[in-house]
mmCIF file of C-alpha atoms in Angstrom:
data_model
loop_
_atom_site.group_PDB
_atom_site.id
_atom_site.type_symbol
_atom_site.label_atom_id
_atom_site.label_comp_id
_atom_site.label_asym_id
_atom_site.label_seq_id
_atom_site.Cartn_x
_atom_site.Cartn_y
_atom_site.Cartn_z
ATOM 1 C CA ASN A 1 80.309 61.638 107.707
ATOM 2 C CA ALA A 2 81.792 59.970 110.761
ATOM 3 C CA GLY A 3 79.215 59.020 113.339
ATOM 4 C CA VAL A 4 79.931 58.065 116.922
ATOM 5 C CA MET A 5 83.111 56.013 116.963
ATOM 6 C CA GLN A 6 83.695 53.406 119.634
ATOM 7 C CA ASN A 7 86.692 51.208 120.065
ATOM 8 C CA PRO A 8 87.507 48.500 120.476
ATOM 9 C CA ARG A 9 84.503 46.649 119.032
ATOM 10 C CA HIS A 10 85.350 43.575 121.086
ATOM 11 C CA LEU A 11 87.417 43.393 124.249
ATOM 12 C CA VAL A 12 88.374 40.309 126.218
ATOM 13 C CA ARG A 13 89.758 40.706 129.697
ATOM 14 C CA ARG A 14 90.670 38.279 132.439
ATOM 15 C CA ARG A 15 89.109 38.759 135.864
ATOM 16 C CA GLY A 16 90.988 41.437 137.784
ATOM 17 C CA GLN A 17 92.284 43.289 134.725
ATOM 18 C CA GLU A 18 91.290 46.785 133.648
ATOM 19 C CA ALA A 19 89.066 47.587 130.684
ATOM 20 C CA ARG A 20 89.222 50.939 128.873
ATOM 21 C CA LEU A 21 86.477 51.743 126.401
ATOM 22 C CA ARG A 22 86.753 54.753 124.103
ATOM 23 C CA CYS A 23 84.135 56.906 122.462
ATOM 24 C CA SER A 24 84.517 59.800 120.039
ATOM 25 C CA PRO A 25 81.259 61.712 119.607
ATOM 26 C CA MET A 26 79.834 62.904 116.334
ATOM 27 C CA LYS A 27 81.298 66.098 114.960
ATOM 28 C CA GLY A 28 79.582 69.040 116.614
ATOM 29 C CA HIS A 29 78.329 67.024 119.593
ATOM 30 C CA SER A 30 79.653 67.859 123.028
ATOM 31 C CA HIS A 31 77.364 65.643 125.113
ATOM 32 C CA VAL A 32 78.283 62.001 125.661
ATOM 33 C CA TYR A 33 76.300 59.227 127.336
ATOM 34 C CA TRP A 34 77.304 55.713 128.263
ATOM 35 C CA TYR A 35 74.832 52.828 128.474
ATOM 36 C CA ARG A 36 75.273 49.185 129.354
ATOM 37 C CA GLN A 37 73.237 46.342 127.917
ATOM 38 C CA LEU A 38 73.365 42.889 129.445
ATOM 39 C CA PRO A 39 72.383 39.909 127.273
ATOM 40 C CA GLU A 40 68.614 39.762 126.722
ATOM 41 C CA GLU A 41 68.099 42.963 128.713
ATOM 42 C CA GLY A 42 67.406 46.627 127.990
ATOM 43 C CA LEU A 43 69.771 49.582 127.912
ATOM 44 C CA LYS A 44 70.745 50.911 131.313
ATOM 45 C CA PHE A 45 71.974 54.470 131.669
ATOM 46 C CA MET A 46 75.383 54.791 133.292
ATOM 47 C CA VAL A 47 76.752 58.312 132.951
ATOM 48 C CA TYR A 48 76.282 61.604 131.087
ATOM 49 C CA LEU A 49 79.265 63.849 130.408
ATOM 50 C CA GLN A 50 79.937 67.142 128.775
ATOM 51 C CA LYS A 51 83.448 68.273 127.962
ATOM 52 C CA GLU A 52 85.526 67.941 131.165
ATOM 53 C CA ASN A 53 82.388 67.613 133.329
ATOM 54 C CA ILE A 54 80.327 64.733 134.661
ATOM 55 C CA ILE A 55 76.708 65.901 134.523
ATOM 56 C CA ASP A 56 74.906 62.798 135.799
ATOM 57 C CA GLU A 57 76.531 59.610 137.049
ATOM 58 C CA SER A 58 73.485 58.179 138.784
ATOM 59 C CA GLY A 59 73.757 54.904 136.857
ATOM 60 C CA MET A 60 77.411 54.230 137.557
ATOM 61 C CA PRO A 61 78.301 51.477 140.005
ATOM 62 C CA LYS A 62 79.894 53.014 143.071
ATOM 63 C CA GLU A 63 83.122 51.084 142.763
ATOM 64 C CA ARG A 64 85.514 50.149 139.954
ATOM 65 C CA PHE A 65 83.771 52.249 137.282
ATOM 66 C CA SER A 66 84.802 55.724 136.190
ATOM 67 C CA ALA A 67 84.299 57.937 133.161
ATOM 68 C CA GLU A 68 85.892 61.025 131.746
ATOM 69 C CA PHE A 69 85.534 63.279 128.742
ATOM 70 C CA PRO A 70 88.673 65.411 128.525
ATOM 71 C CA LYS A 71 88.997 68.672 126.673
ATOM 72 C CA GLU A 72 90.967 66.902 123.977
ATOM 73 C CA GLY A 73 90.387 63.325 122.905
ATOM 74 C CA PRO A 74 87.667 60.735 123.304
ATOM 75 C CA SER A 75 85.510 59.921 126.280
ATOM 76 C CA ILE A 76 86.830 56.968 128.267
ATOM 77 C CA LEU A 77 84.839 54.495 130.347
ATOM 78 C CA ARG A 78 87.202 52.676 132.662
ATOM 79 C CA ILE A 79 86.408 49.498 134.558
ATOM 80 C CA GLN A 80 88.971 48.387 137.082
ATOM 81 C CA GLN A 81 89.379 44.833 138.371
ATOM 82 C CA VAL A 82 86.752 43.438 136.022
ATOM 83 C CA VAL A 83 84.492 40.598 137.113
ATOM 84 C CA ARG A 84 82.422 38.179 135.016
ATOM 85 C CA GLY A 85 79.278 40.233 135.722
ATOM 86 C CA ASP A 86 80.816 43.169 133.820
ATOM 87 C CA SER A 87 80.476 41.217 130.565
ATOM 88 C CA ALA A 88 78.048 43.221 128.468
ATOM 89 C CA ALA A 89 77.706 45.514 125.479
ATOM 90 C CA TYR A 90 78.668 49.095 126.336
ATOM 91 C CA PHE A 91 77.150 51.709 124.062
ATOM 92 C CA CYS A 92 78.187 55.312 123.816
ATOM 93 C CA ALA A 93 75.855 57.957 122.417
ATOM 94 C CA SER A 94 76.300 61.628 121.675
ATOM 95 C CA SER A 95 74.039 64.609 121.173
ATOM 96 C CA SER A 96 74.179 68.311 120.500
ATOM 97 C CA GLY A 97 72.351 68.968 123.770
ATOM 98 C CA ASP A 98 69.078 69.807 122.068
ATOM 99 C CA ARG A 99 66.377 67.627 123.631
ATOM 100 C CA ALA A 100 64.428 67.549 120.399
ATOM 101 C CA TYR A 101 66.922 65.453 118.471
ATOM 102 C CA GLY A 102 67.624 62.347 120.518
ATOM 103 C CA TYR A 103 70.961 60.606 120.590
ATOM 104 C CA THR A 104 73.184 58.952 118.004
ATOM 105 C CA PHE A 105 74.755 55.709 119.144
ATOM 106 C CA GLY A 106 78.085 54.127 118.380
ATOM 107 C CA SER A 107 78.380 50.458 117.418
ATOM 108 C CA GLY A 108 79.254 49.499 120.962
ATOM 109 C CA THR A 109 82.066 47.637 122.677
ATOM 110 C CA ARG A 110 81.381 44.054 123.636
ATOM 111 C CA LEU A 111 83.300 43.260 126.778
ATOM 112 C CA THR A 112 83.854 39.642 127.703
ATOM 113 C CA VAL A 113 85.455 38.818 131.035
ATOM 114 C CA VAL A 114 86.962 35.357 131.211
ATOM 115 C CA ARG B 1 56.873 51.782 138.954
ATOM 116 C CA LYS B 2 59.352 51.772 136.066
ATOM 117 C CA GLU B 3 60.048 55.104 134.413
ATOM 118 C CA VAL B 4 59.231 53.708 130.964
ATOM 119 C CA GLU B 5 57.203 50.526 130.507
ATOM 120 C CA GLN B 6 56.654 48.469 127.395
ATOM 121 C CA ASP B 7 55.093 45.122 126.645
ATOM 122 C CA PRO B 8 58.127 42.935 125.873
ATOM 123 C CA GLY B 9 56.241 40.801 123.348
ATOM 124 C CA PRO B 10 57.236 39.079 121.192
ATOM 125 C CA PHE B 11 54.681 40.154 118.623
ATOM 126 C CA ASN B 12 54.634 37.531 115.872
ATOM 127 C CA VAL B 13 52.826 38.881 112.797
ATOM 128 C CA PRO B 14 52.567 37.894 109.120
ATOM 129 C CA GLU B 15 53.939 40.089 106.372
ATOM 130 C CA GLY B 16 51.492 42.825 105.475
ATOM 131 C CA ALA B 17 49.913 42.984 108.908
ATOM 132 C CA THR B 18 49.395 46.133 110.939
ATOM 133 C CA VAL B 19 50.873 46.056 114.426
ATOM 134 C CA ALA B 20 50.796 48.555 117.286
ATOM 135 C CA PHE B 21 53.079 48.956 120.278
ATOM 136 C CA ASN B 22 52.279 50.908 123.402
ATOM 137 C CA CYS B 23 54.444 52.515 126.023
ATOM 138 C CA THR B 24 53.706 54.357 129.256
ATOM 139 C CA TYR B 25 55.965 56.747 131.138
ATOM 140 C CA SER B 26 55.816 57.830 134.752
ATOM 141 C CA ASN B 27 57.072 61.413 134.789
ATOM 142 C CA SER B 28 54.489 63.957 133.689
ATOM 143 C CA ALA B 29 57.257 66.545 133.230
ATOM 144 C CA SER B 30 58.815 64.606 130.351
ATOM 145 C CA GLN B 31 59.360 66.741 127.283
ATOM 146 C CA SER B 32 60.818 64.612 124.497
ATOM 147 C CA PHE B 33 59.744 61.241 123.160
ATOM 148 C CA PHE B 34 61.236 58.907 120.596
ATOM 149 C CA TRP B 35 61.002 55.447 119.135
ATOM 150 C CA TYR B 36 64.291 53.668 118.481
ATOM 151 C CA ARG B 37 64.875 50.388 116.713
ATOM 152 C CA GLN B 38 67.522 47.868 117.754
ATOM 153 C CA ASP B 39 68.523 44.889 115.653
ATOM 154 C CA CYS B 40 70.108 41.884 117.306
ATOM 155 C CA ARG B 41 73.573 42.719 118.657
ATOM 156 C CA LYS B 42 73.561 46.149 117.018
ATOM 157 C CA GLU B 43 73.288 49.679 118.320
ATOM 158 C CA PRO B 44 69.900 51.391 118.744
ATOM 159 C CA LYS B 45 68.950 53.659 115.866
ATOM 160 C CA LEU B 46 66.486 56.513 115.946
ATOM 161 C CA LEU B 47 63.297 55.536 114.145
ATOM 162 C CA MET B 48 61.274 58.675 114.767
ATOM 163 C CA SER B 49 60.527 61.434 117.218
ATOM 164 C CA VAL B 50 57.039 61.608 118.683
ATOM 165 C CA TYR B 51 55.242 64.927 118.562
ATOM 166 C CA SER B 52 52.187 66.061 120.499
ATOM 167 C CA SER B 53 50.081 66.268 117.361
ATOM 168 C CA GLY B 54 51.107 62.792 116.223
ATOM 169 C CA ASN B 55 53.357 62.200 113.250
ATOM 170 C CA GLU B 56 53.780 59.818 110.384
ATOM 171 C CA ASP B 57 56.803 58.620 108.438
ATOM 172 C CA GLY B 58 55.852 56.290 105.609
ATOM 173 C CA ARG B 59 54.392 53.129 107.135
ATOM 174 C CA PHE B 60 55.108 54.303 110.691
ATOM 175 C CA THR B 61 52.785 56.462 112.807
ATOM 176 C CA ALA B 62 53.585 57.694 116.300
ATOM 177 C CA GLN B 63 51.091 59.126 118.774
ATOM 178 C CA LEU B 64 51.496 60.845 122.124
ATOM 179 C CA ASN B 65 48.828 61.175 124.795
ATOM 180 C CA ARG B 66 50.182 63.462 127.515
ATOM 181 C CA ALA B 67 47.096 63.175 129.724
ATOM 182 C CA SER B 68 47.470 59.383 129.925
ATOM 183 C CA GLN B 69 51.297 59.488 129.669
ATOM 184 C CA TYR B 70 51.143 57.046 126.825
ATOM 185 C CA ILE B 71 53.005 56.713 123.513
ATOM 186 C CA SER B 72 52.197 54.417 120.629
ATOM 187 C CA LEU B 73 53.822 53.224 117.421
ATOM 188 C CA LEU B 74 51.789 51.819 114.561
ATOM 189 C CA ILE B 75 53.444 49.908 111.723
ATOM 190 C CA ARG B 76 51.363 49.277 108.632
ATOM 191 C CA ASP B 77 52.073 46.699 105.916
ATOM 192 C CA SER B 78 54.770 44.975 107.956
ATOM 193 C CA LYS B 79 57.898 43.818 106.133
ATOM 194 C CA LEU B 80 60.280 41.025 107.091
ATOM 195 C CA SER B 81 62.906 43.732 107.577
ATOM 196 C CA ASP B 82 60.798 45.339 110.305
ATOM 197 C CA SER B 83 61.732 42.450 112.614
ATOM 198 C CA ALA B 84 63.640 44.065 115.485
ATOM 199 C CA THR B 85 63.248 45.326 119.025
ATOM 200 C CA TYR B 86 61.452 48.669 119.304
ATOM 201 C CA LEU B 87 62.501 50.915 122.155
ATOM 202 C CA CYS B 88 60.310 53.601 123.655
ATOM 203 C CA VAL B 89 62.478 56.506 124.843
ATOM 204 C CA VAL B 90 61.594 59.443 127.078
ATOM 205 C CA ASN B 91 63.529 62.245 128.669
ATOM 206 C CA ILE B 92 62.553 61.876 132.296
ATOM 207 C CA ARG B 93 63.815 65.062 133.848
ATOM 208 C CA TYR B 94 64.605 68.484 132.583
ATOM 209 C CA GLY B 95 67.870 68.072 130.778
ATOM 210 C CA ASN B 96 69.308 65.722 128.246
ATOM 211 C CA LYS B 97 69.172 62.285 129.833
ATOM 212 C CA LEU B 98 67.004 59.832 127.947
ATOM 213 C CA VAL B 99 65.551 56.729 129.560
ATOM 214 C CA PHE B 100 64.953 53.675 127.421
ATOM 215 C CA GLY B 101 62.193 51.153 127.830
ATOM 216 C CA ALA B 102 63.204 47.492 127.818
ATOM 217 C CA GLY B 103 61.851 47.134 124.294
ATOM 218 C CA THR B 104 59.150 45.273 122.401
ATOM 219 C CA ILE B 105 60.227 42.421 120.134
ATOM 220 C CA LEU B 106 58.596 42.266 116.701
ATOM 221 C CA ARG B 107 58.938 39.218 114.451
ATOM 222 C CA VAL B 108 57.455 39.485 110.997
ATOM 223 C CA LYS B 109 57.069 36.139 109.252
ATOM 224 C CA SER B 110 56.438 35.264 105.605
#
């Protein structure tokens, strides 16, 4: 009964490096969402993807951030040239697309930029 | 105006107390409503959906008032394990994107 799988759980990067965060949705779910949570703050929507398509990226920073959800394999959130302000918990969620059922979240990736 | 607004709290209550959280949303076209629970440094977990007629799950009761664009969560007989942040969640536009409130902190003390 695998839920939403995120890896790595913890990621440390030096300023200027790239961070790649992975998310495998629940079995049967084809909709993936990425959220960011800064310390002591709420969840902020970043991007919504369906297989091979970006549906809504209104929460993505204009630069350095990108996301994909290929036909095969997990969804990837990529942050290039990380800065200290990127340090946060990044949560991935998936759904079947039915509005009635909400999302299921993964355990998150905690990114620390040093 | 924020899309989803909640009182951040914290609500400090003794065990056994009844506590209620409120939430307002800005988009009258919203269709789906949920309460999630988030424990410290963990992922949010679905607590319950909120239906127009109101719904109950054990000690938890959720209400929706579409006219006032207002959602509530009532917790009866609070337990220490209820201590968490409670997130009000609404789908803001037609489609699948959910918007999360900033959360209300509940601390239940013995």
